[in-house]
PDB file of C-alpha atoms in Angstrom:
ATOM      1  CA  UNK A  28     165.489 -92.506-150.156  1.00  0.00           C
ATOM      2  CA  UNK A  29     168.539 -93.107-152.266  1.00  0.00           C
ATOM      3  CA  UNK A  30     172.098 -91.867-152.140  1.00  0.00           C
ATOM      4  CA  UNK A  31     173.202 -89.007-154.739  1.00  0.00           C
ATOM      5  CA  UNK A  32     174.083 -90.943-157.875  1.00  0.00           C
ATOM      6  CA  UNK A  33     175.597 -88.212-160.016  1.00  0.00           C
ATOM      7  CA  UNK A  34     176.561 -89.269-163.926  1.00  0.00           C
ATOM      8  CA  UNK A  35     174.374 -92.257-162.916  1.00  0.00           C
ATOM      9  CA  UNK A  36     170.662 -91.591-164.196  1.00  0.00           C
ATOM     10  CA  UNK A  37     170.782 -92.773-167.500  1.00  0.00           C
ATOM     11  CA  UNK A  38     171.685 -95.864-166.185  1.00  0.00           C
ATOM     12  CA  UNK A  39     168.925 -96.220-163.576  1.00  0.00           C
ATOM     13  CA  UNK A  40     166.555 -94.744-166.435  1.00  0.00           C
ATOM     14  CA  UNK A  41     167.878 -98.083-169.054  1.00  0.00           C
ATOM     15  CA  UNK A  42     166.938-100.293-165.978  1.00  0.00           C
ATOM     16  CA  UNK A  43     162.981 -99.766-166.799  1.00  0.00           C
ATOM     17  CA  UNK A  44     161.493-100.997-169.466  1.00  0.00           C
ATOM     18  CA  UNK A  45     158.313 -98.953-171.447  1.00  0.00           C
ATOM     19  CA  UNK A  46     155.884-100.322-168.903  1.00  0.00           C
ATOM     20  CA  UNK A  47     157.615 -97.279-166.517  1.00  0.00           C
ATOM     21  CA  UNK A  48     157.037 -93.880-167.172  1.00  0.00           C
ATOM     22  CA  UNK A  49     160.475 -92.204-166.008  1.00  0.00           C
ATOM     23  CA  UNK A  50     161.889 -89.272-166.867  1.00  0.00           C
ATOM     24  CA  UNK A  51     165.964 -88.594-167.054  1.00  0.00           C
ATOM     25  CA  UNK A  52     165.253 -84.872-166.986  1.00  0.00           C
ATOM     26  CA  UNK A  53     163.465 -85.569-163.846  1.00  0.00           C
ATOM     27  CA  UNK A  54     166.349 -87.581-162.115  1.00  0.00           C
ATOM     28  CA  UNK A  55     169.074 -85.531-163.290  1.00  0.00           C
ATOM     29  CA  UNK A  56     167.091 -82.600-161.720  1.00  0.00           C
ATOM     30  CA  UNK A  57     166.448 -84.462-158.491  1.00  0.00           C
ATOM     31  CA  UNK A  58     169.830 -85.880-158.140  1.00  0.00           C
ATOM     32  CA  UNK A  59     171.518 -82.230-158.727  1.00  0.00           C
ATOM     33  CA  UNK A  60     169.107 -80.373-156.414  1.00  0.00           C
ATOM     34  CA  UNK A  61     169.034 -83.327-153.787  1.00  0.00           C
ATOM     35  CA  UNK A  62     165.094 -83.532-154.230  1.00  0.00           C
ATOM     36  CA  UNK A  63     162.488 -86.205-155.319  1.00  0.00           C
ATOM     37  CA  UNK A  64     161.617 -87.872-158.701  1.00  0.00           C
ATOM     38  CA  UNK A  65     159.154 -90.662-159.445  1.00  0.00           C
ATOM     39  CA  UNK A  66     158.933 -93.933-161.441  1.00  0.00           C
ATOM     40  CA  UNK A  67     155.236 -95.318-162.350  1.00  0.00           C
ATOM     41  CA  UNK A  68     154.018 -97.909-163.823  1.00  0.00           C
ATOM     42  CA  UNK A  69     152.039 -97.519-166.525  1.00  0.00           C
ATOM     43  CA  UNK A  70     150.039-100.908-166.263  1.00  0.00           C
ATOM     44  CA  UNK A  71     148.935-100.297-162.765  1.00  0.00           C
ATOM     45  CA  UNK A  72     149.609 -96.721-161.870  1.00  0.00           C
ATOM     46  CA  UNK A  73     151.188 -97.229-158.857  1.00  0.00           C
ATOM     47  CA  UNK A  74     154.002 -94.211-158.124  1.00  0.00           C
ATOM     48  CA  UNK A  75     157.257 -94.790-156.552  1.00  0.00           C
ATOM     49  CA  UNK A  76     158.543 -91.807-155.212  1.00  0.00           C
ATOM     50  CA  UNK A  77     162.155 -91.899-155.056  1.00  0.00           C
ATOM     51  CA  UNK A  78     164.496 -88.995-152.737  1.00  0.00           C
ATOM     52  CA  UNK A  79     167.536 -88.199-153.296  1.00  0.00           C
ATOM     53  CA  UNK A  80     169.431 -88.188-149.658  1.00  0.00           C
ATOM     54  CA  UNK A  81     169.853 -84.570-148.596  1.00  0.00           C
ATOM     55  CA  UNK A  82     173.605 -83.763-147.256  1.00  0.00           C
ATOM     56  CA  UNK A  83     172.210 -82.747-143.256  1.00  0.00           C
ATOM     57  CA  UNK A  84     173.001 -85.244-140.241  1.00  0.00           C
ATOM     58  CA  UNK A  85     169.683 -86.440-140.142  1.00  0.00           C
ATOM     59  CA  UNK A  86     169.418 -87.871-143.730  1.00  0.00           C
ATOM     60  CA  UNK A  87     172.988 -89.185-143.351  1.00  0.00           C
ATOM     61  CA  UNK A  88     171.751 -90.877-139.958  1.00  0.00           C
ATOM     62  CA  UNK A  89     168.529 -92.110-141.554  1.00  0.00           C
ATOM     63  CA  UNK A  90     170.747 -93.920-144.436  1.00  0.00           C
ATOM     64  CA  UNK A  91     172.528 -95.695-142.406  1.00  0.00           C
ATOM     65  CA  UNK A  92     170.153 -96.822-139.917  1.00  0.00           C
ATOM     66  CA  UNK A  93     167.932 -98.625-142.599  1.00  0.00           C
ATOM     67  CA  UNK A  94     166.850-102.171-142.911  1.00  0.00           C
ATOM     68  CA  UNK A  95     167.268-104.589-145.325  1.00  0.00           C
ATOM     69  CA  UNK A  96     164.564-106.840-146.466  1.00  0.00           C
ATOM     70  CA  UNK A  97     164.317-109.838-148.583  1.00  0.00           C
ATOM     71  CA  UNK A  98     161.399-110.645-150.845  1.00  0.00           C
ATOM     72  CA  UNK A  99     160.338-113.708-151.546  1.00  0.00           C
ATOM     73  CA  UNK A 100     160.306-113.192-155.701  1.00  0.00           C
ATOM     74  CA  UNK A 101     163.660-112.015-155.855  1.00  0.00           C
ATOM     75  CA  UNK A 102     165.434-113.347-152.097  1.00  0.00           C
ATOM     76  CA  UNK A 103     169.071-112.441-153.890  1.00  0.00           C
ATOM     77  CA  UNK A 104     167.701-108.671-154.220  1.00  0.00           C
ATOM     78  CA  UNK A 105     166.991-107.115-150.977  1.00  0.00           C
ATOM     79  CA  UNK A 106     165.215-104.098-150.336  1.00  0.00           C
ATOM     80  CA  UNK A 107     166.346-101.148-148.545  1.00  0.00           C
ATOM     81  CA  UNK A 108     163.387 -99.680-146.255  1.00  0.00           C
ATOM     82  CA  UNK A 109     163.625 -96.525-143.429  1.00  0.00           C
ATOM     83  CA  UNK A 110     163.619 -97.387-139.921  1.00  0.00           C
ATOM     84  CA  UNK A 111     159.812 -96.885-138.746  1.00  0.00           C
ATOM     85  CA  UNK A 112     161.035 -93.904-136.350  1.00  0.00           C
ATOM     86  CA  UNK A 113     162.964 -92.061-139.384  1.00  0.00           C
ATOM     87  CA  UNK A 114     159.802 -92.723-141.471  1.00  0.00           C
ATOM     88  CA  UNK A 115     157.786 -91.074-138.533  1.00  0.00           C
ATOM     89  CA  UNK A 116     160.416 -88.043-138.346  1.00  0.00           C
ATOM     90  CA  UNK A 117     159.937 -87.500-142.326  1.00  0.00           C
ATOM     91  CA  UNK A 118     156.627 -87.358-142.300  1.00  0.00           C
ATOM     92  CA  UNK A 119     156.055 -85.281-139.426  1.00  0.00           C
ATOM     93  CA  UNK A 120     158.455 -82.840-140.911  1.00  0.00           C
ATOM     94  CA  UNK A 121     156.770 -83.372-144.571  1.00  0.00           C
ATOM     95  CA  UNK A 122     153.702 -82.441-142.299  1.00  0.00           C
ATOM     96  CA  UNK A 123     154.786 -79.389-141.065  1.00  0.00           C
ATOM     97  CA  UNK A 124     156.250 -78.309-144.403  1.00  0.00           C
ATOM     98  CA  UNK A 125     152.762 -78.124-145.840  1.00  0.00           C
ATOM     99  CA  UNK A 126     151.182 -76.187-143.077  1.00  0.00           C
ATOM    100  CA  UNK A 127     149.823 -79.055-140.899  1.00  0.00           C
ATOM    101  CA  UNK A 128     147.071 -79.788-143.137  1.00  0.00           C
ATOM    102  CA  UNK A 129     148.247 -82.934-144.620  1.00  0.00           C
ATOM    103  CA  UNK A 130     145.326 -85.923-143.338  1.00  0.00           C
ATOM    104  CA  UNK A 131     147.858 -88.325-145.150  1.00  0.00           C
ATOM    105  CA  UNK A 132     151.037 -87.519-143.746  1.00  0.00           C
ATOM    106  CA  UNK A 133     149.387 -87.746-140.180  1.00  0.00           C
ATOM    107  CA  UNK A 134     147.324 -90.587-140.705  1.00  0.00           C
ATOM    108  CA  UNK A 135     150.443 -92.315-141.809  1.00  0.00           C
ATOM    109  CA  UNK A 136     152.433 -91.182-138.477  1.00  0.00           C
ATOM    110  CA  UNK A 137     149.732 -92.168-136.103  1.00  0.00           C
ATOM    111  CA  UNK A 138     149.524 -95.737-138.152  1.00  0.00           C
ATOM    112  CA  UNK A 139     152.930 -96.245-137.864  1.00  0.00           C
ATOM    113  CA  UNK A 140     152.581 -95.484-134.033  1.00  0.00           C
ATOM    114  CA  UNK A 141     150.039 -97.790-133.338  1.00  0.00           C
ATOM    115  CA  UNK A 142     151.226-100.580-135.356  1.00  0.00           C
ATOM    116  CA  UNK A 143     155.045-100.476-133.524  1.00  0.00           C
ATOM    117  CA  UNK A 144     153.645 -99.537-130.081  1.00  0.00           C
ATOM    118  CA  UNK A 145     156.376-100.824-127.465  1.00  0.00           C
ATOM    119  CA  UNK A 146     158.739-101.397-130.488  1.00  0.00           C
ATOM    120  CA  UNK A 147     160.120 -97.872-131.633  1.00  0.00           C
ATOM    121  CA  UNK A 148     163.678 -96.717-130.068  1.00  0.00           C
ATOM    122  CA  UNK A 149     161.718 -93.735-128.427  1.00  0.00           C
ATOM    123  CA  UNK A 150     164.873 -92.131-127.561  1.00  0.00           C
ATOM    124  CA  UNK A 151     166.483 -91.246-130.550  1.00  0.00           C
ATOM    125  CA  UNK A 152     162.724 -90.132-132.035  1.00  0.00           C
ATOM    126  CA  UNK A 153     163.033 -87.688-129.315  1.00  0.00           C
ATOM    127  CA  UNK A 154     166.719 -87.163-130.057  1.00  0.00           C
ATOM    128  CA  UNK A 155     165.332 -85.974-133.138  1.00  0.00           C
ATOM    129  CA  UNK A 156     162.400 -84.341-133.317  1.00  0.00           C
ATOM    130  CA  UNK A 157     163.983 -81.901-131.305  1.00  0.00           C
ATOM    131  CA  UNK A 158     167.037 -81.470-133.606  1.00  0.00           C
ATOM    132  CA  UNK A 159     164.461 -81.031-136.655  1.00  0.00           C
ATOM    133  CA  UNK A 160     162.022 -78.825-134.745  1.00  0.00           C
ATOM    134  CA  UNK A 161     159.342 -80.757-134.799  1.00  0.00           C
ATOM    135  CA  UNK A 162     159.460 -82.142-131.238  1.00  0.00           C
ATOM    136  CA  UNK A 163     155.878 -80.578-130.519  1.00  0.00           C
ATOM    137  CA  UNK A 164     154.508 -82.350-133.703  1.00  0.00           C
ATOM    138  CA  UNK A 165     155.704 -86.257-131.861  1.00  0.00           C
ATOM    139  CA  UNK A 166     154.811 -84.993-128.792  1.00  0.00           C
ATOM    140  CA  UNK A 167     150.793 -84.529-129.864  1.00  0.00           C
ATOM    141  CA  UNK A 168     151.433 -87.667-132.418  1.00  0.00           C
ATOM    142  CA  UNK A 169     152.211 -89.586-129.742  1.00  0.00           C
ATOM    143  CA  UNK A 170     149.357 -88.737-126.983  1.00  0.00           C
ATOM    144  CA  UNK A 171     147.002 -88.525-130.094  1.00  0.00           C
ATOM    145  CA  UNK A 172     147.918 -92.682-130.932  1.00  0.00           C
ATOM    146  CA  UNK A 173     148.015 -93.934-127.554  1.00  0.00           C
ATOM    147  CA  UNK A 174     145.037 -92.204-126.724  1.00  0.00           C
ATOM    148  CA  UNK A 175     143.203 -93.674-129.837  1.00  0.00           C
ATOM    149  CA  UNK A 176     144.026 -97.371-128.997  1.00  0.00           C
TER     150      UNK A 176
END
């Protein structure tokens, strides 16, 4: 997720070179309507998709509760990743927004269960779910991981 960057995406479009398939269309678009555009790499094919932060308290919150990570090819550049619980929330309302029918978007959730069993802030998952509707969704995620292990 990124912050709105308005008069901005011709700039982020110079900072790829012609191994990147990007389009400025697409990011103007994205940035206006506070939805997603993608960068890919023509060499590998590997997608990067990109969302611009929606303007609702749970975005907002989701911003500012992420984590910064440094990699060890470029240490003075670190990366800006989602909390694990705001990653779960996302996807299980990605999940719902496509009927419940998305194998990826719930394979992802229960992964990210298992893997940071004892380690997510449980609370404010709850917190929420319910606020997003989706409560019933972590609920079943939940039973459905801990059950698996």
């Amino acid at each position: 997720m990124v912050e709105p960057f308005s008069g901005q995406e011709q700039e982020l479009a110079a900072c790829f070179g012609p191994e990147y398939y990007l389009s400025a269309a697409a990011i103007a678009e994205a940035n206006r309507h506070r939805r997603s555009f993608n960068i890919i790499s023509i060499r590998t094919g590997f997608k990067v998709d990109l969302f611009v932060r929606k303007d609702r308290p749970f975005d907002i919150e989701a911003m500012r509760r992420r984590i910064f990570a440094q990699l060890p090819d470029a240490p003075e550049q670190p990366l800006a990743m989602l909390s694990a619980e705001d990653c779960i929330l996302f996807k299980l309302e990605w999940y719902r927004l496509g009927g419940g029918i998305s194998d990826r978007q719930w394979s992802d959730v229960l992964g990210i269960l298992r893997v940071q069993a004892g380690m997510l802030e449980m609370p404010y998952l709850r917190l929420w779910a319910k606020e997003l509707g989706i409560e019933e969704l972590l609920v079943r995620a939940i039973d459905e991981a801990s059950n698996a292990s």
